[in-house]
PDB file of C-alpha atoms in Angstrom:
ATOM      1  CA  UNK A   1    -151.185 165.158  79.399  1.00  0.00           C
ATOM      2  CA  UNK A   2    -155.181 166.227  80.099  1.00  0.00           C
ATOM      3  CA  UNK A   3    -154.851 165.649  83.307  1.00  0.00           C
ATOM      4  CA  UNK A   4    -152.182 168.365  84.363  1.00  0.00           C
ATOM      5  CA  UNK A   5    -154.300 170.859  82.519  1.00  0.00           C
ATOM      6  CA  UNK A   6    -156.365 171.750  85.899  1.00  0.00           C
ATOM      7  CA  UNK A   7    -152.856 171.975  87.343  1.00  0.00           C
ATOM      8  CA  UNK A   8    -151.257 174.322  84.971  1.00  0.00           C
ATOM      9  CA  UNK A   9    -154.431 176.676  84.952  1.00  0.00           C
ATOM     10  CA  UNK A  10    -154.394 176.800  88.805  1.00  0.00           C
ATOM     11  CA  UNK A  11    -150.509 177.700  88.525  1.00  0.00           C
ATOM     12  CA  UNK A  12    -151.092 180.205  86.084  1.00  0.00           C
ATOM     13  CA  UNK A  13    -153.707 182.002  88.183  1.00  0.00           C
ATOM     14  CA  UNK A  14    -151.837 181.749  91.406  1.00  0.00           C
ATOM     15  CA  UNK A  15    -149.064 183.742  89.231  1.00  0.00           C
ATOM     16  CA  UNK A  16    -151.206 186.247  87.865  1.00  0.00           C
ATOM     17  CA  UNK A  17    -153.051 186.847  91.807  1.00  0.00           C
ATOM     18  CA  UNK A  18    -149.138 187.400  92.834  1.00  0.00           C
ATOM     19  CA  UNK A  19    -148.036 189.379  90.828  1.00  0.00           C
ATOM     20  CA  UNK A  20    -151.579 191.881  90.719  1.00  0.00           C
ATOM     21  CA  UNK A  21    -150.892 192.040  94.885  1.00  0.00           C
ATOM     22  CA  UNK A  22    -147.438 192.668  94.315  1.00  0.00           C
ATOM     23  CA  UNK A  23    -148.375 195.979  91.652  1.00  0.00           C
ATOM     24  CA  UNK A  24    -151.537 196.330  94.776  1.00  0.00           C
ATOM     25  CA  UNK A  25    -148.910 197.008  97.289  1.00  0.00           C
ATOM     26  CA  UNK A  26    -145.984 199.017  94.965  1.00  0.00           C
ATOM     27  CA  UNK A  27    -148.851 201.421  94.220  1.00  0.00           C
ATOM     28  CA  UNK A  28    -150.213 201.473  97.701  1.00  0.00           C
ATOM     29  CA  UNK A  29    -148.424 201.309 100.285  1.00  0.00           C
ATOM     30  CA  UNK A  30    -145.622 203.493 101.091  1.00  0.00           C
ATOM     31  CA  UNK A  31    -142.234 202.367 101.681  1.00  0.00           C
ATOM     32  CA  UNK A  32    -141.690 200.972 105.795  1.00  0.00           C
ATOM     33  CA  UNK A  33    -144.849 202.431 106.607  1.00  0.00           C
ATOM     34  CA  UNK A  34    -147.195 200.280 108.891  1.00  0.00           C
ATOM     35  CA  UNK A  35    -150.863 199.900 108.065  1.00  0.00           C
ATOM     36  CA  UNK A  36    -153.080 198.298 111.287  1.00  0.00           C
ATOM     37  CA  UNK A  37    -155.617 195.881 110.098  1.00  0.00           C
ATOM     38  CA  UNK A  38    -156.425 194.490 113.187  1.00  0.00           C
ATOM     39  CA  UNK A  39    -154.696 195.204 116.328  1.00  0.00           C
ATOM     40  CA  UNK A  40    -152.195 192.447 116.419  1.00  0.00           C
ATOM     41  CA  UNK A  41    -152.330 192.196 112.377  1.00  0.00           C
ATOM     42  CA  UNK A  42    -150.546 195.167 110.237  1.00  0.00           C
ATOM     43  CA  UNK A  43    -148.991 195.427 106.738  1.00  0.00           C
ATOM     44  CA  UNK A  44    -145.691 196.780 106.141  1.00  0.00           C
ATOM     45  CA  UNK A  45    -143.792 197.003 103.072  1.00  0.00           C
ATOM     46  CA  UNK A  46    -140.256 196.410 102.852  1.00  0.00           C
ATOM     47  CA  UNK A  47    -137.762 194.699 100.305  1.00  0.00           C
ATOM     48  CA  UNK A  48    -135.704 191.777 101.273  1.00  0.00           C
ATOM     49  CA  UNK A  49    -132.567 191.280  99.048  1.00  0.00           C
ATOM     50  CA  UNK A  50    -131.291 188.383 100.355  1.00  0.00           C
ATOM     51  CA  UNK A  51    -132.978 184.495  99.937  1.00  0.00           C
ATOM     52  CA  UNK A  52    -136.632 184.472 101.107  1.00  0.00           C
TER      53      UNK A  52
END
């Protein structure tokens, strides 16, 4: 059981590092607006409801 301790703390910080983007980009971004990063790169934030 030691050995899936690296394992669960890498899990538990790639959930914490979603969900921080994911309050990042309710706070930030607004609704089907595009932001350009680069000029074939952009953000856009939209909702999906259905399976991703």
């Amino acid at each position: 059981m030691k050995s899936w301790s690296p394992y669960a703390l890498l899990v538990i910080i790639a959930i914490a590092l979603d969900q921080w983007i994911k309050q990042l980009v309710e706070n930030g971004l607004a609704f089907q607006e595009k932001v350009d990063l680069l000029p074939f790169l952009a953000l856009f934030r939209t909702y999906n409801t259905g399976i991703a």
